Coordinates of C-alpha atoms and ligand atoms in Angstrom, one line a residue:
X16 CA -2.9 11.8 -11.9
X17 CA -4.7 14.9 -10.6
X18 CA -8.0 15.0 -8.6
X19 CA -10.3 17.9 -7.9
X20 CA -13.9 18.7 -7.1
X21 CA -16.2 21.3 -8.8
X22 CA -19.7 22.3 -8.2
X23 CA -21.4 22.0 -11.6
X24 CA -24.3 20.4 -13.4
X25 CA -23.0 17.3 -15.3
X26 CA -24.7 18.2 -18.5
X27 CA -23.2 21.7 -18.5
X28 CA -19.6 20.8 -17.6
X29 CA -16.9 20.9 -20.2
X30 CA -14.5 17.9 -20.2
X31 CA -13.0 15.2 -22.4
X32 CA -15.3 12.7 -21.0
X33 CA -18.4 12.8 -18.7
X34 CA -19.1 9.6 -16.6
X35 CA -22.5 8.9 -15.1
X36 CA -23.8 5.7 -13.4
X37 CA -26.7 3.4 -14.1
X38 CA -28.0 0.5 -12.0
X39 CA -29.0 -2.8 -13.5
X40 CA -32.6 -3.0 -14.5
X41 CA -32.4 0.5 -15.9
X42 CA -32.7 2.7 -12.9
X43 CA -30.7 6.0 -13.6
X44 CA -28.7 7.9 -11.0
X45 CA -29.6 11.5 -10.6
X46 CA -26.7 12.6 -12.9
X47 CA -27.7 10.0 -15.5
X48 CA -31.2 11.2 -15.5
X49 CA -30.1 14.8 -16.1
X50 CA -27.9 13.7 -18.9
X51 CA -30.7 11.5 -20.4
X52 CA -33.1 14.6 -20.3
X53 CA -30.6 16.9 -21.8
X54 CA -29.7 14.6 -24.7
X55 CA -33.1 13.5 -25.9
X56 CA -33.0 10.2 -24.1
X57 CA -29.7 8.9 -25.3
X58 CA -29.2 6.7 -22.2
X59 CA -32.8 5.4 -22.3
X60 CA -32.2 4.4 -25.9
X61 CA -28.9 2.6 -25.1
X62 CA -30.9 0.7 -22.4
X63 CA -33.7 -0.1 -24.8
X64 CA -31.3 -1.6 -27.3
X65 CA -30.2 -3.9 -24.6
X66 CA -26.4 -3.5 -25.4
X67 CA -26.0 -1.8 -22.1
X68 CA -27.9 -3.0 -19.2
X69 CA -26.2 -1.3 -16.2
X70 CA -24.8 -4.6 -15.1
X71 CA -21.8 -4.5 -12.6
X72 CA -18.6 -4.2 -14.5
X73 CA -20.2 -3.2 -17.6
X74 CA -19.5 0.2 -19.3
X75 CA -20.0 1.9 -22.6
X76 CA -18.0 4.8 -24.0
X77 CA -19.9 7.0 -26.6
X78 CA -19.1 10.0 -28.6
X79 CA -21.1 12.6 -26.7
X80 CA -24.6 13.2 -27.9
X81 CA -25.6 16.9 -28.4
X82 CA -27.0 18.5 -25.3
X83 CA -23.9 17.9 -23.1
X84 CA -20.7 19.9 -23.0
X85 CA -18.3 16.9 -22.8
X86 CA -16.7 15.3 -25.8
X87 CA -17.5 11.8 -24.7
X88 CA -20.0 10.1 -22.5
X89 CA -19.0 7.1 -20.4
X90 CA -22.0 5.0 -19.0
X91 CA -20.9 3.0 -15.9
X92 CA -23.0 0.0 -14.9
X93 CA -23.1 -0.4 -11.1
X94 CA -25.2 -3.6 -11.0
X95 CA -28.2 -4.2 -8.9
X96 CA -29.3 -1.9 -6.1
X97 CA -28.2 -1.9 -3.3
X98 CA -24.6 -1.7 -4.6
X99 CA -21.9 -3.5 -2.4
X100 CA -18.5 -1.8 -1.8
X101 CA -16.7 -4.6 -3.7
X102 CA -19.1 -4.3 -6.8
X103 CA -18.6 -0.6 -6.8
X104 CA -14.8 -1.0 -7.0
X105 CA -15.1 -3.6 -9.8
X106 CA -17.4 -1.4 -11.9
X107 CA -15.4 1.8 -11.4
X108 CA -12.2 0.0 -12.2
X109 CA -13.4 -1.5 -15.6
X110 CA -14.9 1.9 -16.6
X111 CA -11.7 3.6 -15.8
X112 CA -9.7 1.2 -17.9
X113 CA -12.1 2.0 -20.8
X114 CA -11.6 5.8 -20.3
X115 CA -7.9 5.3 -20.0
X116 CA -7.7 3.4 -23.3
X117 CA -9.3 6.3 -25.1
X118 CA -7.8 9.6 -26.1
X119 CA -9.5 11.6 -23.3
X120 CA -7.2 13.6 -21.0
X121 CA -9.7 14.4 -18.4
X122 CA -12.7 12.7 -17.0
X123 CA -15.5 14.4 -15.1
X124 CA -17.6 12.0 -12.9
X125 CA -20.7 12.6 -10.9
X126 CA -21.9 10.3 -8.1
X127 CA -25.1 12.3 -7.4
X128 CA -27.7 9.8 -6.3
X129 CA -25.4 6.9 -6.2
X130 CA -26.0 4.7 -3.1
X131 CA -23.3 2.2 -2.0
X132 CA -24.1 0.2 1.1
X133 CA -22.6 1.8 4.2
X134 CA -20.6 4.4 2.2
X135 CA -20.9 8.1 1.4
X136 CA -19.8 10.0 -1.7
X137 CA -16.5 11.0 -0.1
X138 CA -15.8 7.3 0.1
X139 CA -16.6 6.9 -3.6
X140 CA -14.1 9.8 -4.5
X141 CA -11.3 8.1 -2.5
X142 CA -12.0 4.7 -4.1
X143 CA -12.2 6.2 -7.5
X144 CA -9.0 8.1 -6.9
X145 CA -7.1 5.1 -5.8
X146 CA -8.4 3.0 -8.8
X147 CA -7.7 5.7 -11.3
X148 CA -4.1 6.0 -10.0
X149 CA -3.7 2.1 -10.3
X150 CA -5.2 2.0 -13.8
X151 CA -3.0 4.7 -15.3
X152 CA 0.2 3.8 -13.5
X153 CA 3.0 2.8 -15.8
X154 CA 6.5 1.7 -14.9
X155 CA 8.3 2.4 -18.1
X156 CA 11.4 4.2 -17.1
X157 CA 13.7 1.4 -18.5
X158 CA 11.8 1.2 -21.8
X159 CA 12.9 3.0 -24.8
X160 CA 10.6 5.6 -26.3
X161 CA 9.1 3.5 -28.9
X162 CA 8.0 0.9 -26.3
X163 CA 6.5 3.2 -23.9
X164 CA 2.6 3.2 -23.9
X165 CA 1.1 6.6 -23.8
X166 CA -1.5 7.2 -21.1
X167 CA -3.7 10.2 -21.9
X168 CA -5.9 10.3 -18.8
X169 CA -4.3 12.6 -16.2
X170 CA -7.1 14.4 -14.5
X171 CA -10.4 13.4 -12.8
X172 CA -12.9 16.1 -11.8
X173 CA -15.6 15.0 -9.2
X174 CA -18.8 16.9 -9.8
X175 CA -20.8 18.1 -6.9
X176 CA -24.4 19.3 -6.8
X177 CA -23.7 22.4 -4.6
X178 CA -21.0 24.3 -2.8
X179 CA -21.4 22.4 0.5
X180 CA -21.0 19.0 -1.1
X181 CA -18.1 20.4 -3.1
X182 CA -16.2 21.3 0.0
X183 CA -16.7 17.7 1.2
X184 CA -15.6 16.2 -2.1
X185 CA -12.7 18.5 -2.4
X186 CA -11.2 17.3 0.9
X187 CA -11.8 13.7 -0.2
X188 CA -10.1 14.5 -3.4
X189 CA -7.0 15.9 -1.6
X190 CA -6.8 12.8 0.6
X191 CA -7.3 10.5 -2.4
X192 CA -4.5 12.5 -4.2
X193 CA -2.0 11.9 -1.3
X194 CA -2.9 8.3 -1.2
X195 CA -2.5 7.9 -4.9
X196 CA 0.8 9.7 -5.0
X197 CA 2.1 7.5 -2.0
X198 CA 1.0 4.4 -3.9
X199 CA 2.8 5.5 -7.0
X200 CA 5.9 6.0 -5.0
X201 CA 5.6 2.6 -3.4
X202 CA 4.9 0.9 -6.7
X203 CA 7.8 2.4 -8.5
X204 CA 10.2 1.6 -5.6
X205 CA 8.9 -2.0 -5.6
X206 CA 9.2 -2.4 -9.4
X207 CA 12.8 -1.1 -9.4
X208 CA 15.3 -4.0 -10.0
X209 CA 17.7 -4.9 -7.3
X210 CA 20.7 -3.4 -9.1
X211 CA 18.9 -0.1 -9.2
X212 CA 17.5 -0.1 -5.8
X213 CA 20.0 -1.1 -3.0
X214 CA 19.5 -0.1 0.6
X215 CA 21.3 3.3 -0.2
X216 CA 18.7 4.0 -2.8
X217 CA 15.9 3.7 -0.2
X218 CA 17.8 6.1 2.0
X219 CA 18.1 8.5 -0.9
X220 CA 14.4 8.3 -1.5
X221 CA 13.6 8.9 2.1
X222 CA 15.8 12.2 1.9
X223 CA 13.8 13.2 -1.2
X224 CA 10.6 12.9 0.5
X225 CA 11.9 15.1 3.4
X226 CA 13.4 17.7 1.2
X227 CA 12.1 21.1 2.2
X228 CA 9.8 19.6 4.8
X229 CA 10.2 21.3 8.2
X230 CA 8.3 18.7 10.1
X231 CA 10.1 15.7 8.7
X232 CA 13.6 14.8 9.8
X233 CA 15.7 11.9 8.5
X234 CA 18.3 9.8 10.2
X235 CA 20.3 7.1 8.5
X236 CA 22.0 4.6 10.7
X237 CA 25.1 3.1 9.0
X238 CA 26.7 -0.3 9.7
X239 CA 29.3 1.2 11.9
X240 CA 26.6 2.5 14.3
X241 CA 24.6 -0.7 13.9
X242 CA 27.6 -2.6 15.4
X243 CA 27.8 -0.1 18.3
X244 CA 24.1 -0.6 18.9
X245 CA 24.5 -4.4 18.9
X246 CA 22.4 -5.0 15.9
X247 CA 23.8 -8.4 15.1
X248 CA 20.7 -9.7 13.5
X249 CA 20.3 -6.9 10.9
X250 CA 24.0 -7.1 10.2
X251 CA 23.9 -10.9 9.7
X252 CA 21.7 -10.4 6.7
X253 CA 23.9 -7.9 4.9
X254 CA 27.1 -9.7 5.8
X255 CA 27.2 -11.5 2.4
X256 CA 26.5 -8.5 0.3
X257 CA 28.6 -5.6 -1.1
X258 CA 25.8 -3.3 -0.3
X259 CA 25.8 -2.0 3.3
X260 CA 22.6 -2.2 5.4
X261 CA 20.8 1.0 6.2
X262 CA 18.4 1.7 9.0
X263 CA 16.3 4.7 8.1
X264 CA 14.4 6.7 10.5
X265 CA 11.9 9.3 9.3
X266 CA 10.3 11.5 12.1
X267 CA 7.2 13.5 11.2
X268 CA 6.2 15.9 13.9
X269 CA 2.7 16.9 12.9
X270 CA 1.1 16.4 16.3
X271 CA 1.5 18.0 19.7
X272 CA 5.0 18.0 21.3
X273 CA 5.2 15.0 23.5
X274 CA 2.3 13.1 22.0
X275 CA 3.3 9.4 21.6
X276 CA 4.1 8.7 17.9
X277 CA 2.6 6.0 15.7
X278 CA 5.5 4.0 14.1
X279 CA 5.7 2.1 10.9
X280 CA 8.5 -0.4 10.3
X281 CA 9.0 -1.7 6.8
X282 CA 11.0 -4.8 5.8
X283 CA 13.4 -3.6 3.1
X284 CA 15.3 -6.5 1.7
X285 CA 16.3 -5.1 -1.6
X286 CA 16.9 -8.5 -3.1
X287 CA 16.4 -11.8 -1.4
X288 CA 18.5 -14.7 -2.9
X289 CA 17.8 -16.6 0.3
X290 CA 21.6 -16.4 1.1
X291 CA 23.5 -19.6 1.6
X292 CA 20.1 -21.3 2.0
X293 CA 19.7 -20.3 -1.6
X294 CA 16.3 -20.0 -3.2
X295 CA 15.4 -22.0 -6.4
X296 CA 16.1 -20.1 -9.6
X297 CA 12.5 -20.1 -10.9
X298 CA 10.9 -16.8 -10.2
X299 CA 13.7 -15.5 -8.1
X300 CA 13.5 -12.2 -10.0
X301 CA 10.4 -11.6 -7.8
X302 CA 12.5 -11.2 -4.8
X303 CA 13.3 -7.7 -5.9
X304 CA 9.9 -7.0 -4.3
X305 CA 11.1 -8.1 -1.0
X306 CA 11.4 -4.4 0.0
X307 CA 7.7 -3.7 -0.6
X308 CA 7.1 -3.2 3.2
X309 CA 9.7 -0.5 3.2
X310 CA 8.3 1.0 0.0
X311 CA 4.9 1.1 1.7
X312 CA 6.3 2.9 4.6
X313 CA 8.0 5.5 2.4
X314 CA 4.7 5.9 0.4
X315 CA 2.7 6.3 3.4
X316 CA 5.1 8.9 4.9
X317 CA 5.0 10.8 1.7
X318 CA 1.1 10.8 2.0
X319 CA 1.4 11.9 5.6
X320 CA 3.6 14.8 4.6
X321 CA 1.4 15.8 1.7
X322 CA -1.7 15.8 4.0
X323 CA 0.2 17.5 6.7
X324 CA -1.4 15.2 9.2
X325 CA -1.8 16.5 12.7
X326 CA -0.1 13.5 14.2
X327 CA 3.4 12.4 15.2
X328 CA 4.4 9.5 12.9
X329 CA 7.7 7.7 12.6
X330 CA 8.5 5.7 9.5
X331 CA 11.4 3.2 9.8
X332 CA 12.9 1.3 7.0
X333 CA 15.2 -1.6 7.9
X334 CA 17.1 -2.4 4.7
X335 CA 19.7 -5.0 3.6
X336 CA 20.4 -7.2 0.6
X337 CA 20.4 -10.9 1.2
X338 CA 23.4 -12.2 -0.9
X339 CA 26.0 -14.9 -0.8
X340 CA 29.7 -14.5 -0.4
X341 CA 32.7 -15.7 1.7
X342 CA 31.4 -13.4 4.3
X343 CA 27.8 -14.5 4.3
X344 CA 26.1 -15.9 7.4
X345 CA 26.1 -19.8 7.4
X346 CA 23.2 -21.9 8.5
X347 CA 23.7 -22.7 12.2
X348 CA 25.5 -19.4 12.9
X349 CA 24.4 -17.8 16.2
X350 CA 23.9 -14.0 16.2
X351 CA 23.1 -11.7 19.1
X352 CA 20.2 -9.3 18.6
X353 CA 20.1 -5.6 19.9
X354 CA 17.7 -6.9 22.6
X355 CA 20.3 -9.3 23.8
X356 CA 18.5 -12.4 22.6
X357 CA 20.6 -14.9 20.7
X358 CA 19.4 -16.4 17.5
X359 CA 20.4 -19.6 15.7
X360 CA 20.2 -18.8 12.1
X361 CA 19.0 -22.3 10.9
X362 CA 17.9 -20.9 7.5
X363 CA 19.4 -17.8 6.0
X364 CA 16.3 -17.3 3.9
X365 CA 14.3 -16.5 7.0
X366 CA 16.1 -13.1 6.9
X367 CA 13.1 -10.8 7.1
X368 CA 12.5 -11.4 10.9
X369 CA 16.2 -10.8 11.4
X370 CA 16.2 -7.4 9.7
X371 CA 13.0 -6.4 11.5
X372 CA 13.8 -7.6 15.1
X373 CA 16.6 -5.1 15.7
X374 CA 14.5 -2.3 14.2
X375 CA 11.7 -3.2 16.5
X376 CA 14.0 -3.1 19.5
X377 CA 15.4 0.3 18.4
X378 CA 12.0 2.0 18.2
X379 CA 11.3 1.3 21.9
X380 CA 13.1 4.6 22.6
X381 CA 10.3 6.6 21.2
X382 CA 7.6 5.2 23.6
X383 CA 5.2 4.6 20.7
X384 CA 1.5 4.7 20.9
X385 CA 1.5 1.9 18.3
X386 CA 4.0 0.1 16.1
X387 CA 3.0 -1.6 12.9
X388 CA 5.5 -3.6 10.9
X389 CA 4.9 -4.3 7.3
X390 CA 6.8 -7.2 5.6
X391 CA 6.8 -9.5 2.7
X392 CA 7.6 -12.1 5.4
X393 CA 6.5 -15.6 4.4
X394 CA 5.5 -17.6 1.5
X395 CA 3.2 -19.4 3.9
X396 CA 1.0 -16.3 4.0
X397 CA 0.4 -16.6 0.2
X398 CA -0.7 -20.3 0.8
X399 CA -3.1 -19.2 3.7
X400 CA -4.7 -16.1 2.2
X401 CA -3.6 -15.8 -1.5
X402 CA -3.2 -12.5 -3.1
X403 CA -6.3 -10.7 -1.9
X404 CA -5.8 -10.4 1.8
X405 CA -2.7 -9.4 4.0
X406 CA -2.1 -11.4 7.1
X407 CA -2.4 -9.6 10.5
X408 CA -1.0 -10.7 13.8
X409 CA -0.1 -8.7 16.9
X410 CA -0.2 -8.3 20.6
X411 CA -2.8 -5.6 20.9
X412 CA -6.6 -5.9 20.0
X413 CA -7.1 -2.2 19.8
X414 CA -4.4 -1.7 17.3
X415 CA -5.7 -4.6 15.2
X416 CA -9.3 -3.4 15.5
X417 CA -8.2 0.0 14.2
X418 CA -6.4 -1.7 11.3
X419 CA -9.4 -3.9 10.5
X420 CA -11.6 -0.7 10.5
X421 CA -9.2 1.1 8.2
X422 CA -9.0 -2.1 6.0
X423 CA -12.7 -2.2 5.6
X424 CA -13.2 1.3 4.5
X425 CA -10.2 1.3 2.0
X426 CA -11.0 -2.2 0.8
X427 CA -7.3 -3.0 1.5
X428 CA -8.1 -6.3 3.3
X429 CA -6.5 -7.9 6.2
X430 CA -7.3 -11.1 8.1
X431 CA -6.1 -11.9 11.5
X432 CA -4.2 -15.1 12.4
X433 CA -3.7 -16.5 15.8
X434 CA -0.5 -16.5 18.0
X435 CA 0.3 -18.2 21.3
X436 CA 2.7 -20.1 23.4
X437 CA 2.2 -23.3 21.7
X438 CA 3.4 -21.8 18.3
X439 CA 6.2 -20.0 20.1
X440 CA 7.6 -23.4 21.2
X441 CA 8.3 -24.2 17.5
X442 CA 11.2 -21.7 17.7
X443 CA 13.0 -23.4 20.4
X444 CA 16.7 -24.0 19.8
X445 CA 19.1 -26.3 21.6
X446 CA 22.0 -23.9 21.2
X447 CA 20.7 -20.3 21.4
X448 CA 17.6 -18.4 22.9
X449 CA 15.7 -19.1 19.7
X450 CA 15.9 -20.4 16.1
X451 CA 14.9 -18.2 13.2
X452 CA 12.5 -20.8 11.8
X453 CA 9.7 -22.9 13.3
X454 CA 9.3 -25.8 10.9
X455 CA 6.9 -26.3 8.0
X456 CA 3.6 -25.7 9.7
X457 CA 2.1 -22.3 10.4
X458 CA 5.0 -20.5 8.9
X459 CA 3.3 -17.0 9.0
X460 CA 2.4 -17.5 12.7
X461 CA 5.8 -18.6 13.8
X462 CA 7.4 -15.7 12.0
X463 CA 5.2 -13.3 13.8
X464 CA 5.9 -15.2 17.2
X465 CA 9.6 -14.6 16.5
X466 CA 8.9 -10.8 16.1
X467 CA 6.6 -10.8 19.2
X468 CA 9.7 -11.5 21.3
X469 CA 11.0 -8.0 20.4
X470 CA 7.7 -6.1 20.8
X471 CA 6.6 -6.8 24.3
X472 CA 6.9 -3.3 25.5
X473 CA 4.4 -1.5 23.2
X474 CA 1.1 -2.1 21.3
X475 CA 2.1 -3.9 18.1
X476 CA 0.6 -5.4 15.0
X477 CA 2.4 -7.1 12.1
X478 CA 1.2 -7.1 8.4
X479 CA 2.4 -9.9 6.2
X480 CA 2.0 -8.6 2.8
X481 CA 3.8 -11.5 0.9
X482 CA 0.6 -12.1 -1.2
X483 CA -0.7 -8.5 -1.6
X484 CA 2.3 -6.4 -2.3
X485 CA 2.8 -7.3 -5.9
X486 CA 1.1 -9.2 -8.8
X487 CA 3.4 -12.0 -9.8
X488 CA 2.4 -12.8 -13.4
X489 CA 0.5 -11.6 -16.4
X490 CA 0.1 -8.1 -17.9
X491 CA -0.3 -6.5 -14.5
X492 CA 2.9 -8.0 -13.1
X493 CA 4.3 -5.5 -10.6
X494 CA 4.0 -3.8 -7.3
X495 CA 0.5 -2.9 -6.2
X496 CA 1.0 0.0 -3.8
X497 CA -0.6 -1.8 -1.1
X498 CA -1.0 -1.5 1.9
X499 CA -0.5 2.3 1.5
X500 CA -4.3 2.9 1.6
X501 CA -4.7 0.9 4.7
X502 CA -1.9 2.5 6.6
X503 CA -2.7 6.0 5.6
X504 CA -6.4 5.6 6.6
X505 CA -5.3 4.0 9.9
X506 CA -3.1 7.1 10.6
X507 CA -5.9 9.6 9.5
X508 CA -8.2 7.8 12.0
X509 CA -5.7 8.4 14.8
X510 CA -5.9 12.2 14.5
Ligands
BES16 N1 10.8 -12.9 1.2 C1 10.5 -14.2 1.6 C2 9.0 -14.6 1.7 C3 8.3 -14.6 0.4 C4 8.4 -15.7 -0.5 C5 7.4 -13.6 0.0 C6 7.7 -15.7 -1.6 C7 6.7 -13.7 -1.1 C8 6.9 -14.7 -2.0 C9 11.1 -14.5 3.0 O1 12.4 -13.9 3.2 C10 11.4 -16.0 3.0 O2 12.2 -16.4 2.1 N2 10.7 -16.7 3.8 C11 10.9 -18.1 4.0 C12 10.9 -18.5 5.4 C13 11.2 -19.9 5.6 C14 12.6 -20.2 5.3 C15 10.9 -20.2 7.1 C16 9.7 -18.8 3.3 O3 8.5 -18.2 3.3 O4 9.8 -19.7 2.6
MN17 MN1 14.0 -14.9 2.6
ZN18 ZN1 12.7 -12.2 2.3

């Protein structure tokens, strides 16, 4: 998917399809008005017939009437004024689905005169870009030719009224492009099955992103070095697997020398069987998505490189496969973390926190400005927040405020859950410094409490993306690419 901006009048611009917006009740946007005038009132006629009312989520795709240079005309209903951000997304998303189901290869869209509460036209460009990438994304590399669905739509041109707004839209399109490409990478890594995407594959992907990039260096820590570093928790997860664990460090030096880096740490469990505390068989295939946190770090790093962000950013992927074998960790085993804390592994299925804690200790050496870990950590987060909102916990209000701010603008929602001593006590163990589970209640919180023992030395936030990283059923089953928009925007805002 390619995005660009052009300064042109909508009715004079040549394209496969021209899209303009209409508000419920019949008010036309500036662009729609121009098209209506140029086409002898085509839009007014459509409204008069009553088939198209401009309701939110409604759209109509017509062969272009004479008077405009495009081959098709797409009318997008935006609903009643003032248009809320969510309603804008919903409308654009269904209109894009309609455009993508046609034969049109390129879509020109003009937001002139569109008013979304609290947002400007750059925001409309970035939202449209993200939604277009999502609508046209296909994961079909394992389908034979006859079973691949052709997607024709590959280009979106945002039309600006003049040179000045073109410059603004151009830069928004460039950012949208980086985020869309990052999301595609994240989606594809997430969708890859466990046999195709072991930890070594994530390391390969990190190297691919860094290829030819002077500002990005990659280091892969292998199991031998993990042992020397004392990463007993991470190693206890890969112990039952034939696939060695990998700790991948991607350092992007876009900022000033000596500026403290912002660090992203992603959970990369490439398949989570639960280990000896085996998961039930139903839906276990979905545990190939247990590396979506890692995938979001790789996608965001790709976006950072593509935007050449003036910021020091470090992406860390902590990756292992949680399998069973004679060498697998047993429930009750006690392991020693890199931080020196001992952990009684009461449930081998609570492995995410084990791969994360050693990585969170490792990153102390970078003296970070902030650390955000991203993980499909707990089923409890799905119960609490469902599929729409990621859980957020942490030890630093400023980092969490910044994440909330970025989440609001990208519509990649987060919701904060509390932490505290009283929850921490649920992790007490009679035999070690702590257990790796805290009982049935408040599972998302006790998981974050576990992590917080390893993040005391820097500002930290944790994102539990168990509910948001993938869609688990239906025609849209697959990785979502979230929270790449949120993370990328968070980093952009730090420049
Ligand atoms: N990867 C899972 C969490 C998960 C489960 C994410 C379902 C999305 C959907 C994680 O490793 C896990 O198994 N967590 C356990 C923790 C429990 C044993 C304390 C869980 O949530 O059941
Ligand atoms: Mn698990
Ligand atoms: Zn897991």
